[in-house]
């Protein structure tokens, strides 16, 4: 019961709470309804207006659909038809306009051709040429139209060509009447005889009795200019002018122009002076050329012409200017190479006189510019003339190189004797101590005795640094003289010219180094005397190269004084060149000696008469070869070089004989005697080949000094001793390795000779035992 009461009580509490909550919700719902009603009342008018708008839009859409259907079905069809009609009318208009323009051009062409013909009949050449150009312009306009081809255009082109050629023919006839060349039959000849017979006639003024026959020159020239034919006419005229007038005046000093003026014609003739110089001065040539241009300018070249479209001032230009553009380059080259080049001095002392040439060149160019033949900026001749220092140096260098090359290719065998005290034809150089700024460098003074003081009372012979007596080629001596004179010329020239001439001198020596061995190669290889002379030439040049630059160092006005101008670097090359040539000849001679000794049959079996004769012949041939060389080199080579060369060749022969005899395994007593006799021939006649001097009595000194120059001389003599000695004498000569035999032969060689010479006995064994 209590449980039920509790449940009921709880249930009653719940009902109250639920009821209260529900009442609260109802009150809030009423407020919401009130708000909705208010909003609804406000929304209704807007909704109504929107519905009305929708209805109107739907009506408009229907109307648009109706209009679109109408346009597509009716208007679009009519519009397409209209566009097609418009396009067709437009194309028709374009065709009519094109046809009209073509007809106008055809009319213009026909009119201009007619006017051209009428003007040509009246010899109004300028008007005719202008009309012809208008016709050509109309035809070009017609031909430029694409897609509008007319067969008549080809006919019009043919007609225009015919009219043009007809016009050019008439103008050519008039040109030939204005300018008449009377030339000799030989075409293209510019010889003096042909030029004297040549004449130029200028009919620039109509004859008095035929005023209308020849039109004024200006009309003909202007018409040619309009047709574009003036350039070719002037080019031909300019070439004739160059070939028959201008170039001959430059090339032939005796030729003079002779102008002659008559009432209706001007004539230019030529005459040749009987007494004329070989080369005309530039002043004379300029005067002749200027005279020709003055008369041409007066009677022909002063005509002004209209030249539109060529960038010229006001489109006007004179005939002189047109002709100058065509021939001036060739004319100036001819003046430079045939006139100004020849006037360049070959000596620096004459450079001052060249100012007259520069002034005349300037006046010549100024005169041509006044005649409008040259432009104001044209100075080719003047630039060349003003650059005389460079041209002088180039010409001088060219002359020096040519002279040097001629000397190098001349014969070597023409010689001159050079001795330490001989005077050479060299230019006199100034005293090295004469310059104030170089007094401190003055060399040691020469004493009256001819010796040079080196301080503290010591003396050097004047021949200390001299070249030993020998023979050199005259060409080599003249080459060195040429170098000295060129350097002397360089010291008197401007700095630029001085440097060029110095380089030129170096070039001639380098040219010698290249040319001589090549040009004379065959003779230097075959002829011993020429090889010796070439050796001396190289040593002679090297001797001068040592001091050549130093001698010109004291020229105070020269750039050579800075010490950089030297030739010392060339000295080793020249010495090597001479030595290589001579050594090559020595190798040839040694080869011949060995070849002759090879026929001696190894000096074996001398008891055989045939073998002995062969060996004797070989030795005689060697001695004959040495004698021949001795005579060829006599008085040519320096004594020292001569003795060394002959000593080396004789040493080759002796060494070969010693080697072959020492290699023999068996030498009989008779063989030894015959070998000894052969060796004695070499010892007796060998020194006689030493004949370095022409005086026979002076050669004995060098013949006595043969052991000094022949290394194997004592060896050869010891071999002869062995061939004649007994065992004891050989042992005594050996002297326990301290005797003269030991100085020349080794123990093995001595033992080999003993075994070959002596039979195998106890005495030989004892002797061999002592050789060690």
Short mmCIF file of C-alpha atoms in Angstrom, two decimals, residues 163-544:
data_model
loop_
_atom_site.label_atom_id
_atom_site.label_comp_id
_atom_site.label_asym_id
_atom_site.label_seq_id
_atom_site.Cartn_x
_atom_site.Cartn_y
_atom_site.Cartn_z
CA UNK A 163 62.07 52.20 -130.69
CA UNK A 164 64.79 52.07 -128.03
CA UNK A 165 67.36 50.54 -130.37
CA UNK A 166 66.41 53.02 -133.04
CA UNK A 167 66.91 55.85 -130.58
CA UNK A 168 70.26 54.44 -129.41
CA UNK A 169 71.39 54.06 -133.02
CA UNK A 170 70.61 57.70 -133.80
CA UNK A 171 72.34 58.85 -130.63
CA UNK A 172 75.35 56.69 -131.49
CA UNK A 173 75.51 58.30 -134.90
CA UNK A 174 75.44 61.72 -133.31
CA UNK A 175 78.07 60.67 -130.74
CA UNK A 176 80.39 59.52 -133.53
CA UNK A 177 79.93 62.88 -135.23
CA UNK A 178 80.75 64.71 -132.01
CA UNK A 179 83.85 62.65 -131.06
CA UNK A 180 85.98 61.32 -133.89
CA UNK A 181 89.05 59.13 -133.29
CA UNK A 182 91.58 58.84 -136.08
CA UNK A 183 93.80 55.93 -135.13
CA UNK A 184 96.49 53.99 -137.01
CA UNK A 185 95.50 50.67 -138.61
CA UNK A 186 97.11 48.59 -135.84
CA UNK A 187 94.40 48.42 -133.24
CA UNK A 188 95.39 48.50 -129.60
CA UNK A 189 98.93 49.67 -130.33
CA UNK A 190 100.34 52.23 -127.86
CA UNK A 191 103.80 52.47 -129.36
CA UNK A 192 105.36 55.87 -129.98
CA UNK A 193 104.94 55.58 -133.76
CA UNK A 194 101.25 54.68 -133.44
CA UNK A 195 100.51 57.48 -130.96
CA UNK A 196 102.13 60.11 -133.18
CA UNK A 197 99.68 59.10 -135.94
CA UNK A 198 96.66 59.27 -133.61
CA UNK A 199 94.27 62.25 -133.53
CA UNK A 200 91.18 63.21 -131.54
CA UNK A 201 88.58 65.48 -133.21
CA UNK A 202 85.87 67.09 -131.05
CA UNK A 203 82.91 68.49 -133.07
CA UNK A 204 81.33 70.04 -130.03
CA UNK A 205 80.09 73.07 -132.01
CA UNK A 206 77.88 72.53 -135.08
CA UNK A 207 79.54 73.44 -138.38
CA UNK A 208 78.53 76.83 -139.71
CA UNK A 209 76.99 75.46 -142.88
CA UNK A 210 75.09 72.59 -141.20
CA UNK A 211 73.57 74.03 -138.06
CA UNK A 212 70.89 71.35 -137.76
CA UNK A 213 73.02 68.41 -138.80
CA UNK A 214 74.76 68.00 -135.48
CA UNK A 215 72.72 68.76 -132.35
CA UNK A 216 74.31 70.35 -129.29
CA UNK A 217 76.46 67.98 -127.32
CA UNK A 218 74.35 68.47 -124.21
CA UNK A 219 71.23 67.12 -125.91
CA UNK A 220 72.96 63.96 -127.09
CA UNK A 221 74.61 63.34 -123.73
CA UNK A 222 71.41 64.03 -121.78
CA UNK A 223 69.43 61.67 -124.00
CA UNK A 224 72.04 58.96 -123.53
CA UNK A 225 71.89 59.53 -119.79
CA UNK A 226 68.09 59.17 -119.80
CA UNK A 227 68.34 55.90 -121.71
CA UNK A 228 71.12 54.61 -119.43
CA UNK A 229 73.60 54.34 -122.31
CA UNK A 230 75.92 57.18 -121.26
CA UNK A 231 77.98 54.99 -118.94
CA UNK A 232 78.95 52.55 -121.70
CA UNK A 233 79.75 55.37 -124.12
CA UNK A 234 81.91 57.14 -121.55
CA UNK A 235 83.60 53.88 -120.62
CA UNK A 236 84.61 53.24 -124.22
CA UNK A 237 85.73 56.85 -124.60
CA UNK A 238 87.73 56.65 -121.37
CA UNK A 239 89.53 53.47 -122.46
CA UNK A 240 90.47 55.03 -125.79
CA UNK A 241 91.60 58.15 -123.97
CA UNK A 242 93.79 56.08 -121.65
CA UNK A 243 95.22 53.83 -124.34
CA UNK A 244 95.95 56.36 -127.06
CA UNK A 245 96.57 59.62 -125.14
CA UNK A 246 97.09 59.50 -121.38
CA UNK A 247 99.19 56.35 -120.93
CA UNK A 248 101.46 57.10 -123.93
CA UNK A 249 102.10 60.59 -122.52
CA UNK A 250 103.24 58.92 -119.28
CA UNK A 251 105.28 56.16 -120.91
CA UNK A 252 107.01 58.16 -123.66
CA UNK A 253 108.92 61.22 -122.37
CA UNK A 254 109.49 62.51 -125.90
CA UNK A 255 105.75 62.70 -126.67
CA UNK A 256 103.97 66.07 -126.52
CA UNK A 257 100.29 66.98 -127.08
CA UNK A 258 99.63 69.56 -129.80
CA UNK A 259 96.14 71.14 -129.51
CA UNK A 260 94.66 72.87 -132.59
CA UNK A 261 91.44 74.89 -132.51
CA UNK A 262 89.43 75.51 -135.69
CA UNK A 263 86.08 77.28 -136.15
CA UNK A 264 83.99 74.12 -136.11
CA UNK A 265 86.29 71.46 -134.61
CA UNK A 266 89.00 70.97 -131.99
CA UNK A 267 91.88 68.65 -132.91
CA UNK A 268 94.35 67.05 -130.50
CA UNK A 269 97.52 65.78 -132.18
CA UNK A 270 100.90 64.57 -130.90
CA UNK A 271 104.50 65.03 -131.83
CA UNK A 272 107.72 63.38 -130.72
CA UNK A 273 110.84 65.35 -129.79
CA UNK A 274 114.04 64.03 -131.26
CA UNK A 275 116.20 64.95 -128.26
CA UNK A 276 114.47 63.63 -125.17
CA UNK A 277 115.54 62.17 -121.87
CA UNK A 278 114.99 58.53 -120.98
CA UNK A 279 112.60 59.35 -118.15
CA UNK A 280 110.36 62.39 -117.84
CA UNK A 281 110.03 64.14 -114.52
CA UNK A 282 106.62 64.02 -112.80
CA UNK A 283 106.28 67.78 -113.29
CA UNK A 284 106.52 67.42 -117.08
CA UNK A 285 104.08 64.50 -117.15
CA UNK A 286 101.59 66.36 -114.95
CA UNK A 287 101.73 69.39 -117.26
CA UNK A 288 101.00 67.24 -120.33
CA UNK A 289 98.11 65.40 -118.66
CA UNK A 290 96.71 68.67 -117.31
CA UNK A 291 96.82 70.21 -120.80
CA UNK A 292 94.80 67.32 -122.20
CA UNK A 293 92.16 67.60 -119.47
CA UNK A 294 91.94 71.36 -119.85
CA UNK A 295 91.08 71.17 -123.53
CA UNK A 296 88.71 68.23 -122.94
CA UNK A 297 87.03 70.16 -120.15
CA UNK A 298 86.64 73.20 -122.36
CA UNK A 299 85.16 71.41 -125.34
CA UNK A 300 83.45 68.35 -123.87
CA UNK A 301 83.62 67.54 -120.18
CA UNK A 302 82.00 70.71 -118.80
CA UNK A 303 78.51 69.68 -119.97
CA UNK A 304 76.08 69.42 -116.99
CA UNK A 305 73.70 66.47 -116.98
CA UNK A 306 70.56 65.59 -115.06
CA UNK A 307 71.13 62.46 -112.98
CA UNK A 308 68.04 62.00 -110.77
CA UNK A 309 67.83 59.25 -108.23
CA UNK A 310 71.56 58.77 -107.75
CA UNK A 311 71.99 60.68 -104.53
CA UNK A 312 73.78 63.61 -106.21
CA UNK A 313 73.28 67.24 -105.24
CA UNK A 314 70.23 68.57 -107.03
CA UNK A 315 70.53 65.61 -109.41
CA UNK A 316 73.09 67.44 -111.61
CA UNK A 317 76.56 66.24 -112.49
CA UNK A 318 79.14 67.19 -115.10
CA UNK A 319 80.52 64.83 -117.70
CA UNK A 320 83.99 65.35 -116.21
CA UNK A 321 82.90 63.86 -112.90
CA UNK A 322 81.38 60.81 -114.59
CA UNK A 323 84.51 60.26 -116.67
CA UNK A 324 86.73 60.72 -113.62
CA UNK A 325 84.92 57.96 -111.76
CA UNK A 326 85.54 55.61 -114.71
CA UNK A 327 89.24 56.19 -115.47
CA UNK A 328 90.90 57.92 -112.50
CA UNK A 329 91.80 54.74 -110.63
CA UNK A 330 93.58 53.26 -113.65
CA UNK A 331 95.18 56.61 -114.54
CA UNK A 332 96.47 57.20 -111.00
CA UNK A 333 97.94 53.68 -110.86
CA UNK A 334 99.73 54.33 -114.15
CA UNK A 335 101.06 57.68 -112.88
CA UNK A 336 102.32 56.06 -109.70
CA UNK A 337 103.98 53.00 -111.21
CA UNK A 338 105.35 54.60 -114.39
CA UNK A 339 106.14 58.11 -113.21
CA UNK A 340 106.30 58.71 -109.46
CA UNK A 341 108.10 55.43 -108.75
CA UNK A 342 110.91 56.36 -111.12
CA UNK A 343 111.26 59.79 -109.51
CA UNK A 344 111.88 58.42 -106.02
CA UNK A 345 115.53 59.13 -105.19
CA UNK A 346 117.96 56.30 -104.64
CA UNK A 347 120.14 58.35 -102.32
CA UNK A 348 118.99 59.96 -99.09
CA UNK A 349 120.85 63.17 -99.98
CA UNK A 350 118.35 63.74 -102.81
CA UNK A 351 115.25 63.43 -100.63
CA UNK A 352 115.20 67.19 -100.07
CA UNK A 353 114.85 67.77 -103.82
CA UNK A 354 111.75 65.57 -103.88
CA UNK A 355 109.67 68.35 -102.30
CA UNK A 356 109.26 69.82 -105.79
CA UNK A 357 107.55 66.61 -106.89
CA UNK A 358 105.17 66.76 -103.90
CA UNK A 359 104.23 70.37 -104.69
CA UNK A 360 103.61 69.63 -108.38
CA UNK A 361 101.48 66.60 -107.43
CA UNK A 362 99.37 68.75 -105.14
CA UNK A 363 98.90 71.39 -107.87
CA UNK A 364 97.99 68.67 -110.38
CA UNK A 365 95.27 67.22 -108.15
CA UNK A 366 93.98 70.72 -107.33
CA UNK A 367 93.65 71.54 -111.03
CA UNK A 368 91.72 68.32 -111.74
CA UNK A 369 89.40 69.01 -108.79
CA UNK A 370 88.66 72.48 -110.14
CA UNK A 371 87.65 70.88 -113.42
CA UNK A 372 85.44 68.51 -111.35
CA UNK A 373 87.32 65.54 -112.74
CA UNK A 374 88.24 64.56 -109.19
CA UNK A 375 86.24 64.65 -105.99
CA UNK A 376 87.49 66.80 -103.14
CA UNK A 377 88.45 63.80 -100.99
CA UNK A 378 90.57 62.15 -103.72
CA UNK A 379 94.27 62.32 -102.75
CA UNK A 380 95.78 59.04 -103.99
CA UNK A 381 98.66 60.66 -105.87
CA UNK A 382 99.45 63.15 -103.13
CA UNK A 383 99.43 60.49 -100.43
CA UNK A 384 101.86 58.40 -102.44
CA UNK A 385 104.14 61.34 -103.14
CA UNK A 386 104.14 62.51 -99.50
CA UNK A 387 105.04 59.02 -98.29
CA UNK A 388 108.41 59.36 -100.00
CA UNK A 389 110.44 58.18 -97.00
CA UNK A 390 108.73 54.81 -97.00
CA UNK A 391 108.93 54.54 -100.80
CA UNK A 392 112.59 55.53 -100.75
CA UNK A 393 113.29 52.85 -98.18
CA UNK A 394 111.29 50.25 -100.13
CA UNK A 395 113.02 51.12 -103.40
CA UNK A 396 116.43 51.19 -101.74
CA UNK A 397 115.77 47.85 -100.07
CA UNK A 398 114.56 46.35 -103.33
CA UNK A 399 117.67 47.56 -105.15
CA UNK A 400 119.91 46.26 -102.37
CA UNK A 401 118.22 42.86 -102.34
CA UNK A 402 118.45 42.57 -106.13
CA UNK A 403 122.12 43.57 -106.10
CA UNK A 404 122.81 41.09 -103.29
CA UNK A 405 121.01 38.29 -105.10
CA UNK A 406 123.00 38.96 -108.28
CA UNK A 407 126.21 38.73 -106.25
CA UNK A 408 125.10 35.49 -104.63
CA UNK A 409 124.31 33.87 -107.95
CA UNK A 410 127.55 34.98 -109.59
CA UNK A 411 130.57 32.70 -109.95
CA UNK A 412 132.39 31.75 -106.76
CA UNK A 413 135.77 31.00 -108.32
CA UNK A 414 136.55 34.69 -109.04
CA UNK A 415 138.57 35.39 -105.89
CA UNK A 416 140.53 38.12 -104.17
CA UNK A 417 143.31 37.70 -101.60
CA UNK A 418 142.48 38.83 -98.07
CA UNK A 419 145.31 39.47 -95.60
CA UNK A 420 145.22 40.92 -92.09
CA UNK A 421 146.90 44.11 -93.28
CA UNK A 422 145.04 44.44 -96.58
CA UNK A 423 142.83 47.47 -97.08
CA UNK A 424 139.25 46.67 -98.00
CA UNK A 425 137.13 49.11 -100.01
CA UNK A 426 134.74 49.94 -97.19
CA UNK A 427 133.21 53.36 -96.46
CA UNK A 428 135.03 55.66 -94.08
CA UNK A 429 133.22 55.62 -90.78
CA UNK A 430 133.36 58.49 -88.27
CA UNK A 431 135.60 58.46 -85.25
CA UNK A 432 133.77 56.45 -82.56
CA UNK A 433 134.69 59.06 -79.97
CA UNK A 434 133.50 62.03 -82.02
CA UNK A 435 130.01 62.09 -80.51
CA UNK A 436 129.84 64.11 -77.29
CA UNK A 437 127.28 61.82 -75.72
CA UNK A 438 129.41 58.75 -76.39
CA UNK A 439 132.88 59.96 -75.44
CA UNK A 440 132.94 57.64 -72.50
CA UNK A 441 132.66 54.68 -74.86
CA UNK A 442 135.64 55.58 -77.06
CA UNK A 443 137.77 52.51 -77.71
CA UNK A 444 141.44 52.12 -76.93
CA UNK A 445 143.53 54.41 -79.05
CA UNK A 446 145.89 53.02 -81.68
CA UNK A 447 149.56 53.52 -80.93
CA UNK A 448 152.10 54.59 -83.49
CA UNK A 449 153.59 51.13 -83.44
CA UNK A 450 150.35 49.63 -84.70
CA UNK A 451 149.68 47.76 -81.44
CA UNK A 452 146.74 48.34 -79.12
CA UNK A 453 147.17 49.28 -75.46
CA UNK A 454 145.23 47.13 -73.01
CA UNK A 455 146.53 48.72 -69.82
CA UNK A 456 149.56 48.23 -67.57
CA UNK A 457 151.94 48.34 -70.50
CA UNK A 458 150.48 45.26 -72.23
CA UNK A 459 150.26 45.26 -75.98
CA UNK A 460 148.15 43.34 -78.47
CA UNK A 461 149.19 42.76 -82.03
CA UNK A 462 147.08 44.62 -84.60
CA UNK A 463 146.41 41.18 -86.15
CA UNK A 464 145.00 39.70 -82.92
CA UNK A 465 141.40 39.81 -84.09
CA UNK A 466 142.23 39.91 -87.78
CA UNK A 467 141.08 37.45 -90.39
CA UNK A 468 143.91 35.10 -91.46
CA UNK A 469 145.21 35.37 -95.00
CA UNK A 470 143.00 33.49 -97.45
CA UNK A 471 141.11 33.88 -100.68
CA UNK A 472 137.45 34.83 -100.82
CA UNK A 473 135.06 35.38 -103.68
CA UNK A 474 134.93 38.86 -105.17
CA UNK A 475 131.14 38.60 -104.81
CA UNK A 476 131.43 37.98 -101.06
CA UNK A 477 133.67 41.02 -100.65
CA UNK A 478 131.26 43.17 -102.67
CA UNK A 479 128.36 41.82 -100.61
CA UNK A 480 129.99 43.01 -97.39
CA UNK A 481 130.77 46.36 -99.02
CA UNK A 482 127.10 46.61 -100.02
CA UNK A 483 126.09 45.98 -96.40
CA UNK A 484 128.44 48.71 -95.14
CA UNK A 485 127.25 51.27 -97.67
CA UNK A 486 123.59 50.44 -96.99
CA UNK A 487 124.07 50.90 -93.24
CA UNK A 488 125.91 54.16 -93.90
CA UNK A 489 122.90 55.24 -95.98
CA UNK A 490 120.62 54.19 -93.13
CA UNK A 491 122.38 56.41 -90.60
CA UNK A 492 121.77 59.44 -92.82
CA UNK A 493 118.03 58.68 -93.23
CA UNK A 494 114.94 59.14 -91.12
CA UNK A 495 114.29 56.75 -88.25
CA UNK A 496 111.67 54.78 -90.18
CA UNK A 497 113.88 54.48 -93.23
CA UNK A 498 116.88 53.62 -91.04
CA UNK A 499 115.05 50.70 -89.47
CA UNK A 500 113.93 49.40 -92.88
CA UNK A 501 117.45 49.59 -94.29
CA UNK A 502 118.90 47.87 -91.23
CA UNK A 503 116.37 45.07 -91.62
CA UNK A 504 117.28 44.95 -95.31
CA UNK A 505 120.94 44.36 -94.46
CA UNK A 506 119.96 41.54 -92.13
CA UNK A 507 117.80 40.14 -94.91
CA UNK A 508 120.64 40.04 -97.44
CA UNK A 509 122.77 38.00 -95.04
CA UNK A 510 119.89 35.66 -94.30
CA UNK A 511 119.32 35.45 -98.07
CA UNK A 512 122.96 34.45 -98.51
CA UNK A 513 122.43 31.72 -95.94
CA UNK A 514 119.53 30.32 -97.96
CA UNK A 515 120.49 31.03 -101.58
CA UNK A 516 124.21 30.24 -101.92
CA UNK A 517 124.19 26.64 -100.58
CA UNK A 518 121.18 25.87 -102.76
CA UNK A 519 122.19 27.67 -105.96
CA UNK A 520 125.80 26.35 -105.92
CA UNK A 521 125.04 22.98 -104.32
CA UNK A 522 126.34 20.83 -107.19
CA UNK A 523 129.63 22.72 -107.56
CA UNK A 524 130.20 22.84 -103.82
CA UNK A 525 129.82 19.07 -103.66
CA UNK A 526 132.01 18.27 -106.67
CA UNK A 527 134.76 20.90 -106.58
CA UNK A 528 137.02 21.01 -103.49
CA UNK A 529 138.35 24.46 -104.34
CA UNK A 530 134.85 26.00 -104.40
CA UNK A 531 134.01 24.32 -101.10
CA UNK A 532 137.14 25.92 -99.59
CA UNK A 533 136.29 29.33 -101.05
CA UNK A 534 132.73 29.07 -99.75
CA UNK A 535 134.14 28.20 -96.33
CA UNK A 536 136.31 31.32 -96.46
CA UNK A 537 133.36 33.44 -97.64
CA UNK A 538 131.26 32.37 -94.66
CA UNK A 539 134.12 33.02 -92.21
CA UNK A 540 134.80 36.40 -93.83
CA UNK A 541 131.15 37.44 -93.51
CA UNK A 542 130.97 36.14 -89.94
CA UNK A 543 134.13 38.10 -89.13
CA UNK A 544 132.49 41.35 -90.24
#
